[in-house]
Tab-separated table of C-alpha atoms in Angstrom:
chain	number	residue	atom	x	y	z
A	1	MET	CA	-19.436	-54.627	19.952
A	2	LYS	CA	-15.898	-53.672	18.820
A	3	LYS	CA	-13.056	-53.731	21.309
A	4	LYS	CA	-11.328	-50.425	22.027
A	5	LEU	CA	-7.587	-50.301	21.349
A	6	PRO	CA	-5.396	-49.358	24.321
A	7	ALA	CA	-4.454	-45.659	24.253
A	8	LEU	CA	-0.776	-46.323	23.435
A	9	LEU	CA	-1.595	-48.621	20.515
A	10	LEU	CA	-4.113	-46.102	19.224
A	11	ALA	CA	-1.500	-43.332	19.309
A	12	LEU	CA	1.052	-45.512	17.494
A	13	ALA	CA	-1.490	-46.438	14.860
A	14	PHE	CA	-2.171	-42.738	14.263
A	15	VAL	CA	1.508	-41.904	13.858
A	16	PHE	CA	2.114	-44.737	11.383
A	17	ALA	CA	-0.986	-43.820	9.413
A	18	PHE	CA	0.010	-40.135	9.284
A	19	PRO	CA	3.840	-39.952	9.316
A	20	THR	CA	4.023	-36.156	9.738
A	21	ALA	CA	1.834	-36.154	12.817
A	22	GLY	CA	4.742	-36.501	15.256
A	23	HIS	CA	6.469	-33.466	13.722
A	24	VAL	CA	3.289	-31.420	13.870
A	25	LEU	CA	2.748	-32.336	17.512
A	26	SER	CA	6.309	-31.280	18.356
A	27	GLY	CA	5.833	-27.921	16.627
A	28	LEU	CA	7.563	-28.782	13.357
A	29	GLY	CA	6.107	-30.045	10.107
A	30	GLY	CA	3.632	-27.220	9.532
A	31	LYS	CA	4.000	-24.099	7.428
A	32	THR	CA	5.010	-22.002	10.435
A	33	HIS	CA	6.728	-22.582	13.761
A	34	THR	CA	7.084	-20.474	16.927
A	35	ASN	CA	9.778	-21.364	19.451
A	36	SER	CA	10.098	-20.972	23.210
A	37	ILE	CA	11.166	-17.304	23.076
A	38	GLY	CA	8.579	-16.232	20.517
A	39	MET	CA	10.686	-16.408	17.353
A	40	GLU	CA	8.462	-17.094	14.352
A	41	PHE	CA	9.591	-19.190	11.404
A	42	VAL	CA	8.153	-19.742	7.923
A	43	LEU	CA	8.640	-22.963	5.957
A	44	ILE	CA	10.524	-22.251	2.719
A	45	PRO	CA	9.908	-24.882	0.016
A	46	ALA	CA	12.640	-26.546	-2.024
A	47	GLY	CA	13.289	-24.928	-5.397
A	48	SER	CA	15.830	-23.025	-7.455
A	49	PHE	CA	16.841	-19.585	-8.732
A	50	THR	CA	19.360	-18.148	-11.176
A	51	ARG	CA	22.145	-15.823	-10.048
A	52	GLU	CA	24.902	-13.879	-11.758
A	53	ALA	CA	28.068	-15.875	-11.143
A	54	GLY	CA	30.722	-13.690	-12.740
A	55	GLU	CA	31.705	-12.485	-16.199
A	56	ASN	CA	33.233	-14.062	-19.278
A	57	GLU	CA	36.210	-12.715	-21.243
A	58	PHE	CA	33.874	-10.289	-23.050
A	59	ASN	CA	32.649	-8.777	-19.750
A	60	GLU	CA	29.268	-10.402	-20.262
A	61	PRO	CA	27.462	-11.813	-17.196
A	62	LEU	CA	27.543	-15.537	-16.539
A	63	TRP	CA	24.391	-17.032	-15.048
A	64	ALA	CA	24.208	-20.196	-12.952
A	65	LYS	CA	21.270	-22.160	-11.591
A	66	VAL	CA	21.238	-22.707	-7.825
A	67	THR	CA	19.023	-25.458	-6.414
A	68	ILE	CA	17.899	-25.725	-2.792
A	69	SER	CA	16.955	-29.386	-2.553
A	70	LYS	CA	15.266	-29.484	0.862
A	71	PRO	CA	12.719	-27.232	2.561
A	72	PHE	CA	13.850	-25.311	5.640
A	73	TYR	CA	12.390	-22.886	8.155
A	74	PHE	CA	13.508	-19.267	8.005
A	75	GLY	CA	12.944	-16.440	10.461
A	76	LYS	CA	9.861	-14.399	9.666
A	77	TYR	CA	11.697	-11.430	11.211
A	78	GLU	CA	15.262	-10.456	11.989
A	79	VAL	CA	16.293	-11.493	15.515
A	80	THR	CA	14.992	-8.810	17.860
A	81	GLN	CA	16.615	-7.254	20.903
A	82	GLU	CA	14.007	-8.863	23.168
A	83	GLN	CA	14.893	-12.304	21.806
A	84	TRP	CA	18.625	-11.624	22.072
A	85	VAL	CA	18.299	-10.562	25.712
A	86	ALA	CA	16.208	-13.663	26.502
A	87	VAL	CA	19.206	-15.793	25.511
A	88	MET	CA	22.276	-13.597	26.069
A	89	GLU	CA	21.043	-11.352	28.939
A	90	THR	CA	22.721	-8.212	27.549
A	91	ASN	CA	21.858	-5.798	24.731
A	92	PRO	CA	24.690	-4.448	22.556
A	93	SER	CA	22.416	-2.491	20.199
A	94	GLY	CA	22.907	1.208	19.513
A	95	THR	CA	19.251	2.005	18.797
A	96	LYS	CA	17.378	0.435	21.686
A	97	GLY	CA	13.937	-1.039	21.158
A	98	ARG	CA	12.322	-4.262	22.338
A	99	THR	CA	11.174	-5.268	18.836
A	100	ASN	CA	13.953	-3.530	16.908
A	101	PRO	CA	16.474	-5.928	15.382
A	102	VAL	CA	19.512	-6.630	17.505
A	103	GLU	CA	22.604	-5.031	15.950
A	104	ASN	CA	26.238	-4.338	16.703
A	105	VAL	CA	26.746	-8.104	16.820
A	106	SER	CA	29.499	-10.027	15.045
A	107	TRP	CA	29.258	-13.318	13.185
A	108	ASP	CA	30.962	-14.907	16.199
A	109	ASP	CA	28.345	-13.354	18.506
A	110	ALA	CA	25.562	-14.807	16.355
A	111	GLN	CA	27.164	-18.251	16.652
A	112	GLU	CA	27.219	-17.969	20.438
A	113	PHE	CA	23.533	-16.971	20.434
A	114	ILE	CA	22.768	-20.037	18.285
A	115	ARG	CA	24.768	-22.319	20.585
A	116	ARG	CA	22.873	-21.113	23.660
A	117	LEU	CA	19.463	-21.214	21.960
A	118	ASN	CA	20.053	-24.774	20.767
A	119	ALA	CA	21.064	-25.772	24.308
A	120	LYS	CA	18.001	-24.046	25.730
A	121	GLU	CA	15.677	-25.993	23.427
A	122	GLY	CA	17.586	-29.277	23.568
A	123	HIS	CA	18.556	-29.745	19.904
A	124	SER	CA	20.959	-28.446	17.255
A	125	ARG	CA	18.548	-27.259	14.552
A	126	TYR	CA	19.103	-23.497	14.762
A	127	ARG	CA	21.778	-22.068	12.477
A	128	LEU	CA	22.572	-19.207	10.153
A	129	PRO	CA	21.307	-19.753	6.605
A	130	THR	CA	23.755	-20.461	3.827
A	131	GLU	CA	24.243	-17.578	1.429
A	132	ALA	CA	22.300	-19.492	-1.240
A	133	GLU	CA	19.408	-20.213	1.146
A	134	TRP	CA	19.241	-16.544	2.118
A	135	GLU	CA	19.091	-15.348	-1.488
A	136	TYR	CA	16.576	-18.007	-2.483
A	137	ALA	CA	14.284	-17.133	0.449
A	138	SER	CA	14.627	-13.387	-0.121
A	139	ARG	CA	13.421	-13.692	-3.709
A	140	GLY	CA	10.171	-15.275	-2.529
A	141	GLY	CA	9.873	-17.560	-5.539
A	142	ARG	CA	10.541	-14.825	-8.102
A	143	GLU	CA	13.479	-14.526	-10.482
A	144	VAL	CA	13.436	-10.716	-10.655
A	145	ASP	CA	15.560	-8.698	-8.256
A	146	PRO	CA	14.232	-7.082	-6.130
A	147	PHE	CA	11.267	-9.429	-5.735
A	148	PHE	CA	8.695	-6.629	-6.190
A	149	GLY	CA	10.250	-5.358	-9.424
A	150	GLU	CA	9.719	-5.998	-13.091
A	151	ALA	CA	12.294	-7.381	-15.505
A	152	GLY	CA	14.177	-4.566	-17.236
A	153	LYS	CA	12.507	-1.837	-15.178
A	154	ARG	CA	14.384	0.223	-12.584
A	155	PHE	CA	12.609	0.449	-9.212
A	156	THR	CA	12.157	3.688	-7.268
A	157	ASN	CA	12.904	4.676	-3.673
A	158	GLU	CA	9.166	4.944	-3.106
A	159	GLU	CA	8.615	1.348	-4.242
A	160	LEU	CA	11.456	0.025	-2.084
A	161	GLY	CA	10.204	2.063	0.882
A	162	ARG	CA	7.091	-0.119	1.062
A	163	TYR	CA	9.310	-3.063	2.026
A	164	ALA	CA	12.566	-1.742	3.475
A	165	TRP	CA	14.101	0.744	5.902
A	166	PHE	CA	17.090	2.112	4.022
A	167	GLN	CA	19.042	5.327	3.429
A	168	ALA	CA	16.096	7.311	2.055
A	169	ASN	CA	13.539	6.594	4.807
A	170	SER	CA	15.255	5.149	7.901
A	171	GLY	CA	16.236	8.341	9.679
A	172	LYS	CA	19.661	6.731	10.281
A	173	SER	CA	18.408	4.060	12.678
A	174	THR	CA	16.727	0.683	12.834
A	175	HIS	CA	12.961	0.297	13.175
A	176	PRO	CA	10.756	-2.313	14.866
A	177	VAL	CA	10.535	-5.427	12.708
A	178	GLY	CA	7.423	-6.208	10.684
A	179	GLN	CA	6.136	-2.667	10.102
A	180	LEU	CA	6.449	-2.741	6.316
A	181	LYS	CA	5.226	-5.166	3.644
A	182	PRO	CA	6.668	-8.713	3.521
A	183	ASN	CA	8.063	-10.553	0.538
A	184	PRO	CA	5.880	-13.171	-1.242
A	185	TRP	CA	6.830	-15.855	1.307
A	186	GLY	CA	5.934	-13.707	4.309
A	187	LEU	CA	9.428	-12.594	5.332
A	188	TYR	CA	9.651	-9.050	6.722
A	189	ASP	CA	12.575	-6.618	6.428
A	190	ILE	CA	14.427	-8.996	4.114
A	191	TYR	CA	15.861	-5.839	2.553
A	192	GLY	CA	17.134	-3.005	4.746
A	193	ASN	CA	16.875	-2.412	8.514
A	194	VAL	CA	20.041	-4.442	9.280
A	195	TRP	CA	22.473	-6.446	7.203
A	196	GLU	CA	22.079	-10.133	8.012
A	197	TRP	CA	25.010	-12.446	8.662
A	198	VAL	CA	24.935	-15.762	6.792
A	199	GLN	CA	26.984	-18.879	7.397
A	200	ASP	CA	29.339	-18.788	4.406
A	201	TRP	CA	32.882	-17.576	3.991
A	202	TYR	CA	33.165	-14.949	1.261
A	203	GLY	CA	34.361	-16.151	-2.137
A	204	LYS	CA	33.569	-16.186	-5.837
A	205	TYR	CA	30.487	-18.066	-6.936
A	206	PRO	CA	30.932	-21.232	-9.011
A	207	THR	CA	29.948	-20.626	-12.634
A	208	ALA	CA	28.348	-24.059	-13.074
A	209	SER	CA	24.934	-25.059	-11.755
A	210	VAL	CA	25.070	-26.118	-8.094
A	211	THR	CA	22.857	-27.821	-5.516
A	212	ASP	CA	22.879	-26.730	-1.857
A	213	PRO	CA	26.176	-24.798	-2.099
A	214	ARG	CA	27.999	-24.077	1.144
A	215	GLY	CA	30.562	-21.532	0.006
A	216	PRO	CA	34.350	-21.857	0.390
A	217	SER	CA	35.680	-24.253	3.045
A	218	SER	CA	37.769	-21.467	4.621
A	219	GLY	CA	38.454	-17.768	4.305
A	220	SER	CA	39.047	-14.456	6.053
A	221	TYR	CA	35.600	-12.859	5.781
A	222	ARG	CA	32.012	-13.890	6.461
A	223	VAL	CA	29.150	-12.721	4.253
A	224	SER	CA	26.185	-10.514	5.165
A	225	ARG	CA	23.162	-9.923	2.957
A	226	GLY	CA	20.143	-7.685	2.434
A	227	GLY	CA	21.373	-4.164	3.082
A	228	GLY	CA	20.893	-2.028	6.187
A	229	TRP	CA	19.345	1.272	7.256
A	230	GLY	CA	22.312	3.267	5.916
A	231	ILE	CA	22.576	1.688	2.471
A	232	ASP	CA	21.202	3.093	-0.770
A	233	ALA	CA	18.489	1.418	-2.836
A	234	GLU	CA	20.947	-0.435	-5.068
A	235	GLY	CA	22.303	-2.274	-2.030
A	236	CYS	CA	18.848	-3.482	-0.979
A	237	ARG	CA	18.482	-6.346	-3.426
A	238	SER	CA	18.531	-10.129	-3.228
A	239	ALA	CA	21.850	-10.282	-5.099
A	240	SER	CA	23.682	-7.702	-2.965
A	241	ARG	CA	26.426	-9.108	-0.763
A	242	TYR	CA	28.914	-7.669	1.676
A	243	TYR	CA	31.626	-9.201	3.831
A	244	ASP	CA	33.561	-8.542	7.024
A	245	SER	CA	35.780	-10.402	9.462
A	246	PRO	CA	33.861	-12.763	11.803
A	247	ASP	CA	34.564	-10.547	14.822
A	248	TYR	CA	33.369	-7.309	13.169
A	249	ARG	CA	30.509	-5.413	14.856
A	250	TYR	CA	28.554	-2.448	13.557
A	251	TYR	CA	25.238	-0.721	14.252
A	252	SER	CA	23.623	-1.863	11.019
A	253	ILE	CA	24.545	-5.565	11.168
A	254	GLY	CA	22.312	-8.212	12.736
A	255	PHE	CA	21.032	-11.604	11.614
A	256	ARG	CA	18.077	-13.893	10.960
A	257	LEU	CA	17.978	-17.587	11.836
A	258	ALA	CA	17.305	-20.699	9.822
A	259	LEU	CA	15.836	-23.825	11.443
A	260	SER	CA	16.393	-27.292	9.994
A	261	PRO	CA	13.226	-29.465	10.052
């Protein structure tokens, strides 16, 4: 008859045999993750995309490859008012709704939310995505922009309206997250509803190929991406970018979190 291993040794043997097991047991390591206040995250794989990085002397576009070398978790939805209140205890939003995205928050406000959420969960993994991570995730593994389009073909308001709340269909307000179709990686409202703050300072893109770019080391303006309920269709694309001072607040600006594995 074989001897039984003590429970502790058995657990250690399992972890060494299956290295990801500890991450799975702690809620990370799988394709999705839900945190203590109900925020859902989707694992975005490593990969690359090509973006327009400026123009040459003949006014022709310059294209540069951007590589994201490590997978990361990204919010399935924009941060909602319910989630904001759970951490910050107040609601600055103009259009109130439990599952509407929080808005009228600055980049600085988003950083304070992240600081408190990290403290609440006892780690420092929550953050805003880099601008490159945001664009890569928004494309959902496709090179065309927007992700549902076809190369060389102009998309219509009706097509965009299946995925985004924007100028033509929003009624001049936000809407509860997750009501429309997601992108290929399961991210909802990646276009429209609210602009989403990202981590980077605003600046020109490098024209050479880059890996895990972080944007300029300093600046005056922070970047937001994705378009909001008041923007036209052209602004609701993966490549669209806007910028404001870090303390700027408006009723069509919110954010979505990244989570480092």
